[in-house]
Amino acid sequence: MTPVVRATSPDRLLQGWGRTTASVSRVVGPLEPGALRELIAGRPDRGLLARGAGRSYGDAAQNAGGLVLAPATASRIELDTAAATVRVAGSTTFAELLTLIVPHGLLLPVLPGTRHLTVGGAVAADVHGKNQRADGTIFRWLDSIELLGGDGELRTLRANVEADGPAFRATVGGMGLTGVILAATLRLIRIRSSMMRVTVRRAPDLDSLMAELESAASRYAVAWIDTTATGRSLGRGIVDLGDHLPAPHPLAEPDGLRYGPTSAPLAPRLPLGLFNPLTARAFNELWYRRAPRERHAVQGFPEFFHRLDAVAQWNRSLGPRGFLQYQFAVPLRARHLVAEVLEALQRVGAAPFLGTLKRFGPARGGPLSFPLPGWSLAVDMPLGGPRLDELLHQLDRRVANAGGRVYLAKDARLSRTAFDAMYGPLEDWRAARALLDPADTMRSDLGRRLGLCR
């Protein structure tokens, strides 16, 4: 039963982006650091958690029965154009940051799939973009983070200081369970244009799709994959390759670089019965056929990096029961699992509507960071029944046995046993957290589910 929450109460029903998890928390914020310290010192029952933009798909940004900071602090940006660095509050969104830095010819080297993510949330999940193979995760581009630990102590954790290493590595990718990320200082890349040179190419099957990504020389490379194709067409898709233009575009940028996404229309609420294997197959067939065999184009940043943001609250578009995203990464030797997962989802009638395939490069993050050298497949599908649930648990075991893992920022259902098999042992992470949060104050629903907190 959905809990009843009064409109005037500070208690709120919070959900993940996939709308399949929900819990009630007392929501406060933004607060000054002094007030945050007092809150932490009070060791609230059921703990507290900083929630970013609520874009984690599952229960990572929920804390049932406890406190949730949403936002923890006010937004703030301090740009150093000469050094190409920016110090930014954890509650600042990528959209706010891009609007300020792009006109100066600067860009964040790692851009997640939505501009509405907060920087604090991105650090907590150690996000990656379409260029993970070339540029790694946000971990690689952090100079420092300012962390108000679960013990109430304010620390500046520097990436290049050995003594800070354990706490830094535990916090970046630590899903918010070491403390509140008040600010981060990031190194930026210099750009000459806010437009992208883009190549779009169709691939008729999974082998050719993987070959395109494997040989990609562009800085950015990602593939949409037809999750419903079968037989010889299994795994067909469309590869997107992107590079920054070397100079301002004479028509699109006559007055200099800019970042100005247009306002997005609201996604419609669609009936439950619309989402089934037949409509999923029709959607994917249409999407594949409408793409040219090969096309070269110039696109702006919003169109290339944040296509899903073209529709506001698109998470409503996969039905009233919400949806799951199953994103896993496996080593190169286990690439066969990509095809086997697609076939298994089709056998149980999972209606997989959207799929994304990436080739990952070296992993340089902390113990809870997601990427590893190999392949990553992400599949969005409406919430299914017991057959889908049981299948996903079976797939978890196969991914773990292959040395792979599921992305915690997208997860809503991973068991503690499967999590331990994928990410364990975590002695270093637990030891660092014990120093930063000895009273186990920072908690979340995901943390409790996976045994990372009480």
Short mmCIF file of C-alpha atoms in Angstrom, two decimals:
data_model
loop_
_atom_site.label_atom_id
_atom_site.label_comp_id
_atom_site.label_asym_id
_atom_site.label_seq_id
_atom_site.Cartn_x
_atom_site.Cartn_y
_atom_site.Cartn_z
CA MET A 1 0.00 0.00 0.00
CA THR A 2 1.30 3.48 -0.82
CA PRO A 3 1.89 5.46 2.41
CA VAL A 4 -0.38 8.48 2.99
CA VAL A 5 1.59 11.73 3.25
CA ARG A 6 -0.07 15.05 4.17
CA ALA A 7 0.70 17.99 1.89
CA THR A 8 1.79 20.21 4.80
CA SER A 9 4.10 17.60 6.34
CA PRO A 10 7.89 17.65 5.89
CA ASP A 11 7.49 13.94 5.29
CA ARG A 12 7.53 13.11 1.59
CA LEU A 13 7.11 10.03 -0.53
CA LEU A 14 10.31 9.77 -2.57
CA GLN A 15 10.86 7.60 -5.61
CA GLY A 16 13.75 6.74 -7.86
CA TRP A 17 13.71 7.79 -11.51
CA GLY A 18 12.36 4.38 -12.53
CA ARG A 19 9.32 4.87 -10.22
CA THR A 20 9.49 1.26 -9.00
CA THR A 21 10.68 2.07 -5.47
CA ALA A 22 9.12 4.42 -2.95
CA SER A 23 9.61 5.28 0.71
CA VAL A 24 8.71 8.12 3.07
CA SER A 25 11.37 10.38 4.56
CA ARG A 26 11.52 13.72 6.35
CA VAL A 27 12.93 16.12 3.75
CA VAL A 28 14.92 19.23 4.69
CA GLY A 29 17.31 21.64 2.95
CA PRO A 30 19.04 23.62 1.67
CA LEU A 31 21.06 24.24 4.85
CA GLU A 32 24.26 26.04 5.80
CA PRO A 33 27.21 23.79 6.77
CA GLY A 34 26.75 24.73 10.44
CA ALA A 35 23.15 23.56 10.42
CA LEU A 36 24.20 20.39 8.63
CA ARG A 37 26.78 19.71 11.33
CA GLU A 38 24.10 20.08 14.02
CA LEU A 39 21.85 17.72 12.15
CA ILE A 40 24.59 15.10 11.87
CA ALA A 41 25.60 15.56 15.52
CA GLY A 42 22.03 14.73 16.53
CA ARG A 43 22.42 11.26 14.99
CA PRO A 44 18.86 11.14 13.69
CA ASP A 45 17.00 7.88 13.93
CA ARG A 46 17.30 5.95 10.65
CA GLY A 47 20.16 8.30 9.65
CA LEU A 48 20.31 10.87 6.86
CA LEU A 49 21.21 11.05 3.20
CA ALA A 50 21.91 13.80 0.66
CA ARG A 51 19.63 13.46 -2.36
CA GLY A 52 20.67 15.09 -5.61
CA ALA A 53 18.21 15.49 -8.46
CA GLY A 54 16.51 12.15 -7.83
CA ARG A 55 17.87 10.70 -11.09
CA SER A 56 19.12 7.42 -9.63
CA TYR A 57 16.78 4.81 -11.08
CA GLY A 58 16.24 2.76 -7.92
CA ASP A 59 16.44 3.42 -4.18
CA ALA A 60 19.92 4.97 -3.94
CA ALA A 61 18.52 8.43 -3.08
CA GLN A 62 15.89 7.28 -0.57
CA ASN A 63 16.12 6.77 3.20
CA ALA A 64 12.93 5.22 4.53
CA GLY A 65 11.92 6.67 7.90
CA GLY A 66 15.01 8.87 8.08
CA LEU A 67 16.15 12.32 6.95
CA VAL A 68 16.83 13.28 3.35
CA LEU A 69 18.62 16.49 2.38
CA ALA A 70 17.08 17.70 -0.86
CA PRO A 71 19.06 19.75 -1.62
CA ALA A 72 21.75 19.65 1.04
CA THR A 73 23.05 23.17 0.31
CA ALA A 74 22.48 26.02 -2.11
CA SER A 75 23.94 25.95 -5.61
CA ARG A 76 27.28 27.73 -6.11
CA ILE A 77 29.87 27.91 -8.93
CA GLU A 78 33.37 29.44 -8.82
CA LEU A 79 35.09 29.30 -12.22
CA ASP A 80 38.82 29.79 -12.80
CA THR A 81 39.09 30.28 -16.56
CA ALA A 82 42.89 30.63 -16.54
CA ALA A 83 43.43 27.32 -14.74
CA ALA A 84 40.45 25.65 -16.46
CA THR A 85 39.04 24.44 -13.15
CA VAL A 86 35.73 24.95 -11.39
CA ARG A 87 34.76 24.64 -7.73
CA VAL A 88 31.08 23.78 -7.59
CA ALA A 89 28.57 22.98 -4.85
CA GLY A 90 27.35 19.42 -4.74
CA SER A 91 23.75 20.58 -5.27
CA THR A 92 24.56 22.38 -8.55
CA THR A 93 23.21 20.72 -11.68
CA PHE A 94 25.17 20.00 -14.83
CA ALA A 95 22.73 22.29 -16.69
CA GLU A 96 23.66 25.23 -14.45
CA LEU A 97 27.34 24.45 -14.81
CA LEU A 98 27.27 24.05 -18.61
CA THR A 99 25.38 27.31 -19.03
CA LEU A 100 28.20 29.15 -17.24
CA ILE A 101 31.33 27.41 -18.55
CA VAL A 102 30.60 26.70 -22.24
CA PRO A 103 30.66 30.41 -23.31
CA HIS A 104 34.21 30.51 -21.87
CA GLY A 105 35.29 27.66 -24.15
CA LEU A 106 35.37 25.14 -21.32
CA LEU A 107 33.59 21.83 -20.87
CA LEU A 108 33.24 19.09 -18.30
CA PRO A 109 35.21 16.10 -19.61
CA VAL A 110 32.57 13.62 -18.38
CA LEU A 111 28.93 14.27 -19.22
CA PRO A 112 26.27 11.78 -18.01
CA GLY A 113 23.14 11.14 -20.05
CA THR A 114 21.10 13.94 -18.46
CA ARG A 115 21.97 17.55 -17.72
CA HIS A 116 19.65 17.52 -14.69
CA LEU A 117 22.03 15.46 -12.55
CA THR A 118 23.73 17.25 -9.66
CA VAL A 119 27.50 17.31 -9.31
CA GLY A 120 27.27 15.75 -5.85
CA GLY A 121 25.15 12.92 -7.19
CA ALA A 122 27.56 12.44 -10.09
CA VAL A 123 30.52 12.16 -7.70
CA ALA A 124 28.63 9.80 -5.39
CA ALA A 125 27.87 7.50 -8.36
CA ASP A 126 31.23 8.10 -10.13
CA VAL A 127 29.38 8.67 -13.40
CA HIS A 128 30.70 8.00 -16.87
CA GLY A 129 29.71 9.35 -20.28
CA LYS A 130 29.95 8.40 -23.93
CA ASN A 131 33.73 8.74 -23.66
CA GLN A 132 34.52 6.41 -20.74
CA ARG A 133 36.92 4.43 -22.92
CA ALA A 134 38.96 7.58 -23.67
CA ASP A 135 38.48 9.71 -20.57
CA GLY A 136 37.38 7.44 -17.73
CA THR A 137 34.83 8.45 -15.11
CA ILE A 138 34.43 11.71 -13.18
CA PHE A 139 36.91 10.23 -10.64
CA ARG A 140 39.78 10.96 -13.04
CA TRP A 141 38.90 14.69 -13.35
CA LEU A 142 38.44 15.56 -9.70
CA ASP A 143 41.12 17.68 -8.02
CA SER A 144 39.38 17.56 -4.64
CA ILE A 145 36.08 17.10 -2.88
CA GLU A 146 34.82 18.83 0.25
CA LEU A 147 33.09 16.26 2.42
CA LEU A 148 31.09 16.77 5.59
CA GLY A 149 31.61 13.29 6.97
CA GLY A 150 29.09 11.27 8.91
CA ASP A 151 31.17 12.19 11.97
CA GLY A 152 30.41 15.90 11.41
CA GLU A 153 33.99 16.78 10.41
CA LEU A 154 34.60 18.89 7.31
CA ARG A 155 37.43 17.48 5.18
CA THR A 156 39.01 18.49 1.90
CA LEU A 157 40.02 15.26 0.19
CA ARG A 158 42.65 15.81 -2.52
CA ALA A 159 43.07 13.37 -5.37
CA ASN A 160 46.87 13.67 -5.48
CA VAL A 161 47.53 13.42 -1.72
CA GLU A 162 48.28 9.87 -0.68
CA ALA A 163 46.98 10.33 2.86
CA ASP A 164 43.56 11.34 1.49
CA GLY A 165 43.40 8.35 -0.88
CA PRO A 166 41.31 5.86 1.12
CA ALA A 167 38.63 8.43 2.02
CA PHE A 168 38.67 9.91 -1.50
CA ARG A 169 38.28 6.50 -3.14
CA ALA A 170 35.55 5.49 -0.71
CA THR A 171 33.54 8.66 -1.36
CA VAL A 172 33.77 8.86 -5.17
CA GLY A 173 31.32 6.14 -6.18
CA GLY A 174 30.39 5.60 -2.52
CA MET A 175 26.69 6.29 -3.16
CA GLY A 176 26.54 9.06 -0.53
CA LEU A 177 27.27 6.74 2.39
CA THR A 178 30.44 8.42 3.70
CA GLY A 179 29.05 11.94 4.16
CA VAL A 180 27.56 14.97 2.41
CA ILE A 181 29.55 16.13 -0.66
CA LEU A 182 29.44 19.89 -0.14
CA ALA A 183 31.61 20.82 -3.14
CA ALA A 184 33.97 19.45 -5.77
CA THR A 185 36.80 21.00 -7.77
CA LEU A 186 36.98 19.66 -11.31
CA ARG A 187 39.45 20.06 -14.14
CA LEU A 188 37.85 21.15 -17.42
CA ILE A 189 38.82 20.67 -21.05
CA ARG A 190 39.13 23.55 -23.50
CA ILE A 191 36.92 23.58 -26.58
CA ARG A 192 36.79 25.83 -29.65
CA SER A 193 33.16 25.14 -30.50
CA SER A 194 29.92 24.17 -28.79
CA MET A 195 29.02 22.00 -31.77
CA MET A 196 29.90 18.37 -32.49
CA ARG A 197 30.92 16.60 -35.69
CA VAL A 198 28.78 13.47 -35.60
CA THR A 199 28.79 10.26 -37.66
CA VAL A 200 25.78 7.94 -37.43
CA ARG A 201 26.14 4.45 -38.86
CA ARG A 202 23.81 1.42 -38.92
CA ALA A 203 25.17 -2.02 -38.01
CA PRO A 204 23.15 -5.09 -39.12
CA ASP A 205 24.10 -7.41 -36.22
CA LEU A 206 25.84 -7.54 -32.87
CA ASP A 207 29.28 -8.50 -34.20
CA SER A 208 29.37 -5.55 -36.57
CA LEU A 209 27.99 -3.23 -33.88
CA MET A 210 30.75 -4.27 -31.48
CA ALA A 211 33.34 -3.98 -34.24
CA GLU A 212 32.26 -0.38 -34.89
CA LEU A 213 32.64 0.51 -31.22
CA GLU A 214 35.91 -1.43 -30.91
CA SER A 215 37.52 0.44 -33.79
CA ALA A 216 36.05 3.86 -33.01
CA ALA A 217 38.67 6.61 -33.14
CA SER A 218 36.29 9.37 -32.06
CA ARG A 219 36.40 10.77 -28.53
CA TYR A 220 32.75 9.86 -27.99
CA ALA A 221 31.25 6.53 -29.09
CA VAL A 222 28.00 4.86 -28.08
CA ALA A 223 25.45 2.58 -29.74
CA TRP A 224 21.70 2.29 -29.57
CA ILE A 225 20.91 -1.43 -29.78
CA ASP A 226 17.70 -3.03 -31.03
CA THR A 227 16.82 -5.12 -27.98
CA THR A 228 14.07 -7.01 -29.83
CA ALA A 229 15.88 -8.15 -32.99
CA THR A 230 16.35 -11.91 -33.33
CA GLY A 231 18.17 -14.44 -35.49
CA ARG A 232 20.84 -13.02 -37.79
CA SER A 233 19.75 -9.49 -36.80
CA LEU A 234 20.27 -10.06 -33.09
CA GLY A 235 22.02 -7.05 -31.60
CA ARG A 236 21.74 -4.79 -34.62
CA GLY A 237 21.93 -1.11 -33.87
CA ILE A 238 23.07 2.40 -34.64
CA VAL A 239 26.50 3.76 -33.68
CA ASP A 240 26.97 7.43 -32.78
CA LEU A 241 30.49 8.82 -33.05
CA GLY A 242 31.27 12.37 -31.98
CA ASP A 243 34.16 14.84 -31.84
CA HIS A 244 34.36 18.52 -31.00
CA LEU A 245 34.59 20.90 -33.96
CA PRO A 246 38.10 22.43 -34.14
CA ALA A 247 36.73 25.96 -34.65
CA PRO A 248 33.46 27.87 -34.07
CA HIS A 249 30.69 26.99 -36.52
CA PRO A 250 30.20 30.04 -38.76
CA LEU A 251 26.39 29.71 -38.90
CA ALA A 252 25.50 28.25 -35.51
CA GLU A 253 27.98 30.29 -33.46
CA PRO A 254 28.32 33.73 -35.06
CA ASP A 255 28.36 35.35 -31.61
CA GLY A 256 30.55 32.79 -29.87
CA LEU A 257 30.04 29.60 -27.93
CA ARG A 258 26.85 29.09 -25.97
CA TYR A 259 24.83 26.43 -24.20
CA GLY A 260 21.08 26.92 -24.57
CA PRO A 261 18.87 23.83 -24.56
CA THR A 262 15.27 24.53 -25.51
CA SER A 263 12.43 23.87 -23.07
CA ALA A 264 11.18 20.30 -23.22
CA PRO A 265 7.54 19.19 -23.61
CA LEU A 266 6.11 17.00 -20.86
CA ALA A 267 6.00 13.25 -21.53
CA PRO A 268 2.42 11.92 -21.78
CA ARG A 269 1.05 9.43 -19.26
CA LEU A 270 0.41 6.31 -21.33
CA PRO A 271 -1.79 3.32 -20.49
CA LEU A 272 -0.29 0.15 -19.01
CA GLY A 273 -1.40 -2.11 -21.85
CA LEU A 274 0.58 -0.16 -24.43
CA PHE A 275 3.88 -1.68 -23.32
CA ASN A 276 4.33 -5.27 -24.41
CA PRO A 277 6.74 -7.27 -26.58
CA LEU A 278 4.79 -6.44 -29.75
CA THR A 279 4.90 -2.68 -29.28
CA ALA A 280 8.51 -2.88 -28.15
CA ARG A 281 9.40 -4.71 -31.35
CA ALA A 282 7.47 -2.20 -33.48
CA PHE A 283 9.17 0.75 -31.78
CA ASN A 284 12.64 -0.73 -32.21
CA GLU A 285 11.99 -1.68 -35.86
CA LEU A 286 10.84 1.85 -36.65
CA TRP A 287 13.80 3.41 -34.83
CA TYR A 288 16.28 1.21 -36.70
CA ARG A 289 14.73 1.74 -40.14
CA ARG A 290 14.45 5.51 -39.82
CA ALA A 291 18.22 5.81 -39.35
CA PRO A 292 20.33 6.19 -42.51
CA ARG A 293 22.99 3.61 -43.31
CA GLU A 294 25.51 6.37 -42.72
CA ARG A 295 25.14 10.08 -42.06
CA HIS A 296 27.49 12.91 -41.19
CA ALA A 297 26.07 15.90 -39.34
CA VAL A 298 26.79 18.74 -36.97
CA GLN A 299 24.90 18.77 -33.68
CA GLY A 300 24.79 20.96 -30.58
CA PHE A 301 25.65 19.68 -27.13
CA PRO A 302 22.03 19.12 -25.96
CA GLU A 303 21.19 17.06 -29.04
CA PHE A 304 24.33 14.91 -28.87
CA PHE A 305 24.85 14.44 -25.13
CA HIS A 306 21.37 14.74 -23.63
CA ARG A 307 18.79 13.45 -26.09
CA LEU A 308 16.45 12.04 -23.46
CA ASP A 309 16.18 15.52 -21.91
CA ALA A 310 14.26 16.57 -25.03
CA VAL A 311 11.18 15.19 -23.22
CA ALA A 312 10.56 16.33 -19.64
CA GLN A 313 9.84 13.55 -17.14
CA TRP A 314 10.33 10.91 -19.82
CA ASN A 315 10.36 8.34 -16.99
CA ARG A 316 6.54 8.46 -17.17
CA SER A 317 6.55 7.21 -20.75
CA LEU A 318 7.06 3.49 -20.01
CA GLY A 319 3.79 3.04 -18.17
CA PRO A 320 2.17 3.74 -14.82
CA ARG A 321 3.96 0.90 -12.99
CA GLY A 322 7.38 2.32 -13.72
CA PHE A 323 10.36 0.66 -15.36
CA LEU A 324 13.64 -1.07 -14.64
CA GLN A 325 16.98 -0.40 -16.20
CA TYR A 326 19.32 -3.38 -16.16
CA GLN A 327 22.85 -2.11 -16.80
CA PHE A 328 25.78 -4.44 -16.39
CA ALA A 329 29.43 -4.49 -17.40
CA VAL A 330 31.45 -7.62 -18.17
CA PRO A 331 35.11 -8.16 -19.12
CA LEU A 332 36.09 -8.57 -22.76
CA ARG A 333 36.27 -12.35 -22.43
CA ALA A 334 32.57 -12.43 -21.49
CA ARG A 335 31.24 -10.42 -24.43
CA HIS A 336 28.99 -13.36 -25.29
CA LEU A 337 26.80 -12.39 -22.33
CA VAL A 338 25.52 -9.34 -24.23
CA ALA A 339 23.81 -11.58 -26.80
CA GLU A 340 22.69 -14.09 -24.19
CA VAL A 341 21.06 -11.41 -22.03
CA LEU A 342 19.16 -10.02 -25.03
CA GLU A 343 17.89 -13.50 -25.95
CA ALA A 344 16.94 -14.30 -22.36
CA LEU A 345 14.92 -11.09 -21.97
CA GLN A 346 13.07 -11.84 -25.20
CA ARG A 347 12.23 -15.40 -24.05
CA VAL A 348 10.39 -14.16 -20.95
CA GLY A 349 8.55 -11.42 -22.88
CA ALA A 350 10.27 -8.58 -21.08
CA ALA A 351 9.33 -5.90 -23.64
CA PRO A 352 12.77 -4.25 -23.68
CA PHE A 353 12.13 -0.82 -25.22
CA LEU A 354 15.51 0.90 -25.11
CA GLY A 355 19.04 -0.46 -25.12
CA THR A 356 22.50 1.12 -25.07
CA LEU A 357 25.85 -0.58 -25.69
CA LYS A 358 29.25 0.89 -24.76
CA ARG A 359 32.83 -0.31 -24.93
CA PHE A 360 34.50 0.50 -21.62
CA GLY A 361 38.20 1.22 -21.16
CA PRO A 362 40.47 1.05 -18.09
CA ALA A 363 38.84 1.36 -14.65
CA ARG A 364 40.38 4.00 -12.41
CA GLY A 365 37.66 4.57 -9.81
CA GLY A 366 37.09 3.48 -6.23
CA PRO A 367 35.87 0.16 -4.83
CA LEU A 368 32.20 0.88 -5.64
CA SER A 369 32.80 2.39 -9.09
CA PHE A 370 31.01 0.62 -11.91
CA PRO A 371 33.08 0.59 -15.13
CA LEU A 372 35.60 -2.15 -15.92
CA PRO A 373 37.44 -2.85 -19.19
CA GLY A 374 34.94 -4.62 -21.40
CA TRP A 375 31.35 -4.18 -22.53
CA SER A 376 28.36 -2.51 -20.90
CA LEU A 377 24.75 -3.10 -21.90
CA ALA A 378 21.84 -1.04 -20.49
CA VAL A 379 18.23 -2.11 -21.16
CA ASP A 380 15.09 -0.17 -20.16
CA MET A 381 11.88 -2.17 -19.77
CA PRO A 382 8.53 -1.83 -18.02
CA LEU A 383 8.27 -3.49 -14.63
CA GLY A 384 7.58 -7.17 -15.26
CA GLY A 385 6.24 -10.13 -13.35
CA PRO A 386 7.83 -13.04 -11.47
CA ARG A 387 9.42 -14.51 -14.61
CA LEU A 388 11.37 -11.32 -15.28
CA ASP A 389 12.34 -11.00 -11.63
CA GLU A 390 13.68 -14.55 -11.50
CA LEU A 391 15.47 -14.12 -14.82
CA LEU A 392 17.26 -10.98 -13.64
CA HIS A 393 18.47 -12.81 -10.53
CA GLN A 394 19.82 -15.57 -12.78
CA LEU A 395 21.53 -12.98 -14.98
CA ASP A 396 23.04 -11.34 -11.87
CA ARG A 397 24.71 -14.65 -11.03
CA ARG A 398 26.05 -15.06 -14.58
CA VAL A 399 27.37 -11.50 -14.66
CA ALA A 400 29.06 -12.01 -11.28
CA ASN A 401 30.56 -15.37 -12.32
CA ALA A 402 32.00 -13.69 -15.41
CA GLY A 403 33.72 -11.04 -13.25
CA GLY A 404 31.19 -8.34 -14.09
CA ARG A 405 28.89 -6.08 -12.09
CA VAL A 406 25.59 -4.19 -12.13
CA TYR A 407 25.56 -0.36 -11.98
CA LEU A 408 24.37 0.69 -8.52
CA ALA A 409 23.10 4.09 -9.71
CA LYS A 410 20.66 2.26 -11.99
CA ASP A 411 19.82 -0.64 -9.69
CA ALA A 412 16.54 -1.20 -7.83
CA ARG A 413 16.58 -4.93 -7.07
CA LEU A 414 20.07 -6.48 -6.75
CA SER A 415 20.36 -8.96 -3.86
CA ARG A 416 23.07 -8.64 -1.22
CA THR A 417 24.49 -12.02 -2.24
CA ALA A 418 24.85 -10.97 -5.87
CA PHE A 419 26.25 -7.58 -4.84
CA ASP A 420 28.91 -9.23 -2.65
CA ALA A 421 29.87 -11.51 -5.53
CA MET A 422 30.24 -8.52 -7.90
CA TYR A 423 31.89 -5.87 -5.71
CA GLY A 424 33.36 -7.77 -2.78
CA PRO A 425 35.53 -7.95 -0.82
CA LEU A 426 35.06 -4.38 0.37
CA GLU A 427 37.32 -4.27 3.43
CA ASP A 428 39.08 -1.09 2.25
CA TRP A 429 35.79 0.70 1.58
CA ARG A 430 34.28 -0.36 4.91
CA ALA A 431 37.45 0.64 6.79
CA ALA A 432 37.43 4.11 5.19
CA ARG A 433 33.72 4.56 5.89
CA ALA A 434 34.22 3.51 9.52
CA LEU A 435 36.63 6.46 9.94
CA LEU A 436 34.40 8.95 8.09
CA ASP A 437 31.14 7.80 9.64
CA PRO A 438 31.84 5.81 12.82
CA ALA A 439 28.24 6.08 14.07
CA ASP A 440 26.74 4.84 10.78
CA THR A 441 24.80 8.08 10.32
CA MET A 442 24.73 8.14 6.51
CA ARG A 443 22.16 5.64 5.30
CA SER A 444 19.98 4.85 2.32
CA ASP A 445 17.48 2.22 1.23
CA LEU A 446 20.03 0.90 -1.28
CA GLY A 447 22.70 0.80 1.42
CA ARG A 448 20.46 -1.24 3.74
CA ARG A 449 19.43 -3.58 0.92
CA LEU A 450 23.06 -4.31 0.00
CA GLY A 451 24.49 -4.43 3.52
CA LEU A 452 26.47 -1.19 3.24
CA CYS A 453 24.81 0.44 6.26
CA ARG A 454 22.29 -0.37 9.01
#
